[in-house]
Coordinates of C-alpha atoms in Angstrom, one line a residue:
M1 CA -4.7 -8.5 -1.4
L2 CA -3.5 -11.8 -3.2
S3 CA -1.7 -9.8 -6.1
S4 CA 0.5 -8.2 -3.6
I5 CA 1.2 -11.2 -2.4
G6 CA 1.7 -13.6 -4.8
S7 CA 4.2 -10.7 -5.9
R8 CA 6.7 -12.3 -3.7
F9 CA 5.5 -15.2 -2.3
R10 CA 4.3 -18.7 -3.5
V11 CA 0.8 -18.8 -2.2
H12 CA -1.2 -21.6 -0.9
Q13 CA -4.7 -21.0 0.1
F14 CA -7.2 -22.7 2.3
V15 CA -10.7 -22.0 0.9
G16 CA -14.2 -23.4 1.3
A17 CA -14.8 -24.5 -2.0
E18 CA -12.9 -24.9 -5.2
P19 CA -11.5 -21.4 -6.0
T20 CA -12.0 -19.6 -9.5
W21 CA -11.0 -16.0 -9.9
E22 CA -8.3 -16.8 -7.1
R23 CA -6.2 -18.8 -9.2
A24 CA -4.9 -16.2 -10.9
Y25 CA -3.1 -15.5 -7.8
I26 CA -2.3 -18.8 -6.0
D27 CA -0.1 -21.7 -6.6
S28 CA -2.5 -24.3 -4.8
W29 CA -5.0 -24.7 -2.4
T30 CA -6.9 -26.8 0.0
V31 CA -10.7 -27.1 0.7
V32 CA -11.7 -27.2 4.2
D33 CA -14.5 -26.7 6.5
L34 CA -14.8 -23.1 7.0
T35 CA -17.8 -23.0 9.6
E36 CA -15.3 -23.1 12.6
T37 CA -13.6 -20.5 13.5
R38 CA -12.2 -21.8 17.1
D39 CA -10.7 -24.7 16.8
A40 CA -7.6 -25.2 14.6
S41 CA -7.1 -29.0 14.3
H42 CA -8.1 -29.3 10.7
F43 CA -6.2 -26.3 9.7
I44 CA -3.3 -27.4 11.2
A45 CA -3.2 -30.9 10.0
A46 CA -3.7 -29.7 6.5
A47 CA -1.1 -27.8 6.6
Q48 CA 1.5 -30.3 8.2
R49 CA 0.8 -31.9 4.7
I50 CA 2.0 -28.8 2.9
A51 CA 5.8 -28.4 2.6
P52 CA 7.9 -26.2 3.4
L53 CA 5.8 -23.2 5.0
H54 CA 7.2 -19.8 5.8
G55 CA 4.0 -18.1 7.2
V56 CA 0.2 -17.9 7.6
M57 CA -1.9 -15.2 8.1
S58 CA -5.6 -14.4 7.0
W59 CA -7.6 -11.2 6.5
D60 CA -10.6 -12.3 8.5
E61 CA -11.4 -11.0 11.5
A62 CA -13.0 -14.4 12.6
R63 CA -9.8 -16.5 11.4
V64 CA -7.2 -14.2 13.8
L65 CA -6.8 -17.1 16.6
Q66 CA -6.7 -20.2 14.5
V67 CA -4.0 -18.4 12.3
A68 CA -2.3 -17.9 15.9
R69 CA -3.1 -21.9 16.9
V70 CA -1.4 -23.3 13.3
A71 CA 1.5 -20.9 13.6
E72 CA 2.0 -22.3 17.2
A73 CA 1.4 -25.6 15.7
L74 CA 3.7 -25.3 12.9
G75 CA 6.6 -23.1 14.6
L76 CA 5.9 -20.3 12.5
P77 CA 6.5 -16.6 13.0
G78 CA 3.4 -15.5 15.2
V79 CA 1.4 -14.1 18.1
P80 CA 0.7 -16.8 20.7
P81 CA -2.7 -17.8 20.7
D82 CA -3.3 -16.6 24.3
R83 CA -2.2 -13.1 23.9
V84 CA -3.8 -12.7 20.7
M85 CA -6.9 -13.2 22.4
S86 CA -6.5 -10.2 23.5
T87 CA -6.9 -8.3 20.0
R88 CA -10.2 -10.6 19.7
D89 CA -12.0 -9.9 22.7
K90 CA -12.4 -6.5 23.4
H91 CA -12.5 -6.6 27.3
L92 CA -9.2 -8.2 27.3
T93 CA -8.1 -5.6 25.2
R94 CA -9.3 -3.1 28.2
T95 CA -7.7 -4.8 30.6
A96 CA -4.3 -5.5 29.3
L97 CA -3.8 -1.9 28.4
A98 CA -5.4 -0.8 31.5
T99 CA -2.7 -3.0 33.2
A100 CA -0.4 -1.3 31.0
G101 CA -1.6 2.4 31.8
V102 CA -2.3 2.9 27.8
P103 CA -4.6 5.9 27.4
Q104 CA -7.9 4.7 26.2
P105 CA -11.6 5.6 27.6
E106 CA -13.4 4.2 30.4
S107 CA -14.8 0.9 29.9
A108 CA -16.7 -1.6 32.1
L109 CA -18.2 -5.0 31.4
A110 CA -22.3 -5.6 31.6
G111 CA -24.0 -8.4 31.6
S112 CA -27.9 -6.7 31.8
V113 CA -29.6 -3.7 31.2
A114 CA -29.6 -3.0 35.3
D115 CA -25.5 -3.5 35.4
A116 CA -25.1 -1.4 32.3
L117 CA -27.5 1.6 33.9
A118 CA -25.2 1.5 36.9
V119 CA -22.0 1.8 34.7
A120 CA -23.4 5.0 32.6
D121 CA -24.7 6.6 35.8
R122 CA -20.8 6.3 37.4
F123 CA -19.6 7.2 33.6
G124 CA -22.2 9.6 32.8
Y125 CA -24.1 10.1 29.4
P126 CA -23.7 10.0 26.7
V127 CA -22.0 6.5 26.5
V128 CA -21.1 4.0 24.0
L129 CA -22.3 0.1 23.7
K130 CA -20.3 -2.2 22.2
P131 CA -20.7 -5.9 21.9
R132 CA -17.4 -7.7 23.0
A133 CA -16.1 -9.6 20.2
M134 CA -17.0 -7.7 17.3
A135 CA -15.6 -5.2 14.3
A136 CA -16.3 -2.4 11.8
S137 CA -18.3 -0.9 14.2
L138 CA -21.1 -3.5 13.9
G139 CA -22.9 -3.3 16.8
V140 CA -22.0 -0.2 18.6
V141 CA -24.3 2.4 19.4
R142 CA -24.1 6.1 21.2
V143 CA -26.9 6.2 23.9
D144 CA -28.0 9.7 25.6
T145 CA -30.5 8.8 28.4
P146 CA -31.5 5.9 30.4
D147 CA -34.3 5.1 28.3
E148 CA -31.9 4.8 25.0
L149 CA -29.3 2.4 26.9
A150 CA -32.1 0.2 28.0
A151 CA -33.5 0.2 24.7
S152 CA -30.0 -0.3 23.0
F153 CA -28.9 -2.9 25.2
T154 CA -29.8 -6.0 23.3
F155 CA -28.7 -4.4 19.3
A156 CA -25.3 -4.2 20.9
R157 CA -25.2 -7.8 22.5
D158 CA -26.8 -9.8 19.9
T159 CA -25.3 -8.3 16.5
L160 CA -23.9 -10.9 14.5
I161 CA -22.6 -11.9 11.5
P162 CA -21.4 -15.5 10.4
G163 CA -19.0 -17.4 12.3
A164 CA -18.6 -14.3 14.6
W165 CA -18.3 -14.9 18.4
H166 CA -21.1 -14.2 20.9
Y167 CA -20.8 -13.2 24.3
D168 CA -23.9 -12.3 26.7
Q169 CA -22.0 -9.1 27.9
V170 CA -21.5 -5.8 26.2
L171 CA -19.4 -3.2 27.1
V172 CA -19.9 0.0 28.3
E173 CA -18.0 3.0 27.4
E174 CA -16.9 6.5 28.0
Y175 CA -18.7 8.6 24.7
L176 CA -15.2 10.5 23.0
P177 CA -16.8 13.2 20.7
D178 CA -13.0 13.4 19.0
P179 CA -12.5 12.7 15.1
E180 CA -11.2 9.0 14.9
I181 CA -8.4 7.4 12.9
S182 CA -7.2 4.2 12.3
V183 CA -3.4 2.7 12.2
D184 CA -2.2 0.0 10.5
C185 CA 0.9 -1.8 11.8
A186 CA 3.2 -4.4 10.3
V187 CA 4.9 -5.7 13.5
H188 CA 8.1 -7.8 13.6
E189 CA 10.2 -9.0 16.3
G190 CA 8.7 -6.3 18.9
T191 CA 8.8 -3.3 16.8
V192 CA 6.1 -1.6 15.6
Y193 CA 6.1 -0.3 11.8
P194 CA 3.4 2.3 11.5
M195 CA 2.0 1.5 7.8
C196 CA -0.9 4.1 6.9
V197 CA -3.4 6.1 8.7
A198 CA -6.7 6.0 7.7
H199 CA -9.4 9.0 8.6
K200 CA -12.8 7.6 9.4
E201 CA -15.7 9.1 8.2
I202 CA -19.5 8.3 10.2
G203 CA -22.5 8.3 9.4
Y204 CA -26.2 7.2 10.6
P205 CA -25.9 8.6 14.1
P206 CA -26.7 7.2 16.9
Y207 CA -24.7 4.6 14.9
F208 CA -21.2 4.2 14.2
E209 CA -21.3 3.0 10.4
E210 CA -18.2 3.5 8.7
T211 CA -18.9 4.9 5.7
G212 CA -15.7 6.3 4.0
H213 CA -12.1 6.8 4.7
V214 CA -9.3 9.1 3.5
V215 CA -6.0 8.0 3.6
Y216 CA -2.9 10.8 3.1
G217 CA 0.3 9.7 1.7
A218 CA 2.4 11.6 3.7
D219 CA 0.3 12.1 6.7
P220 CA 2.4 13.5 9.1
L221 CA 0.4 11.4 12.0
L222 CA 2.8 8.4 10.8
H223 CA 5.7 10.4 12.2
D224 CA 3.9 12.0 15.5
P225 CA 6.3 10.7 18.3
T226 CA 3.5 10.8 20.6
L227 CA 1.4 8.5 18.7
R228 CA 4.0 5.9 17.7
G229 CA 4.5 6.0 21.3
V230 CA 1.2 4.9 22.4
L231 CA 1.3 2.2 19.5
R232 CA 4.5 0.8 21.1
D233 CA 3.1 1.1 24.3
V234 CA -0.3 -0.9 23.0
H235 CA 1.6 -3.7 21.3
A236 CA 4.0 -3.9 24.1
S237 CA 0.9 -4.4 26.4
L238 CA -1.1 -6.9 24.2
G239 CA 2.3 -9.1 23.7
F240 CA 1.8 -8.6 20.0
G241 CA 5.3 -9.1 18.7
T242 CA 5.0 -10.3 15.3
G243 CA 2.1 -9.8 12.7
F244 CA 0.0 -6.8 11.7
T245 CA -2.5 -4.9 13.4
H246 CA -5.3 -2.5 12.9
T247 CA -5.5 0.0 15.6
E248 CA -8.3 2.6 16.1
I249 CA -7.7 5.8 17.8
K250 CA -9.5 9.0 18.8
L251 CA -7.4 12.1 18.8
T252 CA -8.8 13.5 22.0
R253 CA -7.1 16.9 23.1
S254 CA -5.4 15.4 25.7
G255 CA -4.2 13.1 23.1
P256 CA -4.7 9.7 21.5
K257 CA -6.8 7.2 23.0
I258 CA -7.2 3.2 21.9
V259 CA -10.7 2.4 20.6
E260 CA -9.7 -1.2 19.7
V261 CA -7.3 -3.2 18.2
N262 CA -7.5 -6.0 16.0
G263 CA -5.1 -8.7 14.8
R264 CA -5.5 -8.6 10.7
L265 CA -5.1 -6.0 7.9
S266 CA -7.8 -3.5 8.0
G267 CA -11.2 -3.6 5.8
G268 CA -13.2 -1.3 3.8
L269 CA -10.2 -1.5 0.5
I270 CA -7.7 0.7 3.5
P271 CA -5.3 -1.2 2.1
Y272 CA -6.1 -0.6 -1.3
L273 CA -6.1 3.2 -0.7
A274 CA -2.9 3.4 1.3
Q275 CA -1.5 2.0 -1.9
Q276 CA -2.5 4.8 -4.1
A277 CA -2.0 7.5 -1.7
G278 CA 1.6 6.6 -0.7
G279 CA 2.8 3.8 -2.6
V280 CA 2.8 1.2 0.4
D281 CA 2.0 -2.3 0.2
S282 CA 0.0 -3.8 3.2
A283 CA -1.0 -7.0 2.1
L284 CA 2.9 -7.6 1.3
A285 CA 4.1 -5.9 4.4
A286 CA 1.8 -8.6 6.2
A287 CA 2.7 -11.2 4.3
E288 CA 6.4 -10.5 4.7
V289 CA 6.4 -10.1 9.2
A290 CA 3.9 -13.5 9.0
C291 CA 7.2 -15.1 7.2
G292 CA 9.7 -13.1 9.4
L293 CA 11.1 -10.9 7.6
P294 CA 11.0 -7.0 8.0
P295 CA 8.3 -5.4 6.4
S296 CA 8.8 -3.2 2.9
T297 CA 7.5 0.0 4.3
V298 CA 9.1 2.9 2.2
P299 CA 6.7 5.5 0.5
D300 CA 7.2 7.0 -3.1
R301 CA 4.4 9.0 -3.6
E302 CA 2.2 11.7 -1.8
L303 CA -1.1 11.5 -2.8
V304 CA -4.5 11.5 -0.9
A305 CA -6.9 8.5 -1.7
A306 CA -10.9 8.3 -0.1
I307 CA -13.2 6.0 -0.5
R308 CA -17.4 6.1 0.1
F309 CA -19.9 3.0 0.4
F310 CA -23.5 4.1 -0.7
Y311 CA -27.0 2.8 1.0
P312 CA -30.4 2.6 -0.1
E313 CA -32.9 5.4 1.3
H314 CA -35.3 2.8 2.4
E315 CA -35.1 -0.5 4.9
D316 CA -36.1 -3.2 3.0
T317 CA -35.2 -2.0 0.0
R318 CA -35.7 -5.1 -3.0
I319 CA -33.2 -4.3 -5.7
G320 CA -34.0 -3.8 -9.3
E321 CA -31.4 -2.6 -11.0
I322 CA -28.4 -0.4 -10.3
R323 CA -26.5 1.7 -12.9
I324 CA -23.4 3.8 -13.1
D325 CA -23.1 6.6 -15.7
R326 CA -19.6 6.3 -16.3
A327 CA -19.2 8.7 -18.2
A328 CA -20.1 11.5 -15.9
L329 CA -17.1 10.5 -13.6
P330 CA -14.4 12.7 -13.5
S331 CA -10.8 11.0 -13.6
T332 CA -9.9 10.9 -10.0
V333 CA -12.2 8.2 -10.0
D334 CA -10.4 5.2 -10.0
Q335 CA -13.1 2.5 -8.9
M336 CA -16.9 2.7 -8.8
E337 CA -18.5 -0.7 -8.6
A338 CA -22.0 -2.1 -7.2
L339 CA -22.4 -4.2 -4.5
A340 CA -25.5 -5.7 -4.9
G341 CA -27.9 -7.0 -7.7
P342 CA -31.4 -7.7 -8.9
G343 CA -33.1 -9.1 -6.3
D344 CA -31.2 -8.5 -3.7
V345 CA -32.4 -7.0 -0.7
K346 CA -30.7 -4.0 1.2
S347 CA -31.1 -1.4 4.3
P348 CA -29.3 1.4 5.7
P349 CA -27.7 1.0 8.8
P350 CA -28.9 0.1 12.0
K351 CA -30.2 -2.9 9.8
G352 CA -28.3 -2.8 6.6
T353 CA -24.4 -1.9 8.5
R354 CA -22.0 -3.1 5.6
W355 CA -24.0 -5.5 4.7
G356 CA -26.7 -2.5 3.4
R357 CA -23.9 -1.3 1.1
I358 CA -25.0 -1.3 -2.2
A359 CA -22.2 0.7 -3.9
F360 CA -18.5 2.1 -3.3
A361 CA -16.6 4.7 -5.3
T362 CA -12.3 5.6 -4.5
A363 CA -11.0 8.5 -5.6
V364 CA -7.1 9.4 -5.9
A365 CA -6.1 13.2 -6.1
R366 CA -3.7 15.8 -5.0
T367 CA -6.0 16.8 -2.0
A368 CA -8.8 15.8 0.2
E369 CA -11.2 18.5 -1.1
E370 CA -10.4 16.9 -4.6
C371 CA -11.6 13.4 -3.8
R372 CA -14.5 14.2 -1.8
T373 CA -15.6 16.2 -5.1
A374 CA -14.8 13.4 -6.8
L375 CA -17.1 10.6 -4.7
D376 CA -20.3 13.7 -4.9
A377 CA -19.5 12.9 -8.5
A378 CA -19.4 9.5 -7.9
A379 CA -22.5 9.7 -5.8
R380 CA -24.9 11.8 -8.7
A381 CA -23.7 9.2 -11.3
L382 CA -25.2 6.2 -9.2
T383 CA -29.3 5.0 -10.0
V384 CA -30.4 2.8 -8.0
E385 CA -34.2 1.0 -8.8
A386 CA -36.1 -0.9 -6.6
A387 CA -38.3 -3.8 -7.7
H388 CA -40.6 -2.9 -5.0
A389 CA -40.7 0.0 -2.7
R390 CA -40.1 -2.1 -0.4
V391 CA -40.5 -5.7 0.5
P392 CA -43.7 -7.3 1.2

């Protein structure tokens, strides 16, 4: 991402410690306290000492509100802080979309198991429990019975990551069994530019772990009038006129329904997949709209790119060694890297979630089937040896 942005802009980065690898891509930096994720006064003070600034952005979900506050304080392009909260608080998102009549699953806030049971009785099982302010499907679980709901309520309410916001309520939502996509959009002066569509692959039911994504460089959904109309309505209802969004959508028989909206670039290397599949640089487009410029959105190829994440088989596996037989990888695998090292303790979902990932592989080919075949070969090329079968 820094490489993409640095191809057109001079980058000043706010970091928590002296940068290392980042120095190859940035012009300057300021070391700041990154433990606070709501107040932005220290960012504003630091930014005011840098001149001139033309835009501010972040790829971190926890920094969306701070970015909005810095932009407002410095008169830079962006979304007002009170509006950007609708992309951080899922209940506020649901309320805004409902007011505008944007299609979405039924949803209600619940502060206790009793409240959640009452909502589920009204909606009908199965239902989905999700945290009010998380991302990447963390803490999201499907429940099929009242007993499962009671057992899973605290999981949905209390799933946390460092710097995350926490609410004492959870959302109880209608379960939609349909395929799910995400759409990354650059938004410039109220015009929504869909950049890429990622087809999400889910594993470890009843949880919704994102085990992979597939991106088509010439995805017809990018030009689908119904989907584009829903995306316009979503951004208008949230008052999101300038910036970058990652919107998750269920493709139901009655049309697209909005799962959630995030005010940032997607994770899971989706921007990288989009660049490989279609040649569209989401990171550069995000920087362009952050500086008040129209985004560069013209694709230059029609390939398919995919990613798959790998997990240990057992909970609390202490990693001894991870080996990748690169000679066994087909040419369509363009990246494969370990995400864990000796001594790390990793678990599959639900305990591990995205932090349980031990490796990933990406593939670029002419078809999705060729990508999946390549990623299957990558899985066979991966060997994980545990230091001990389980942590004592």
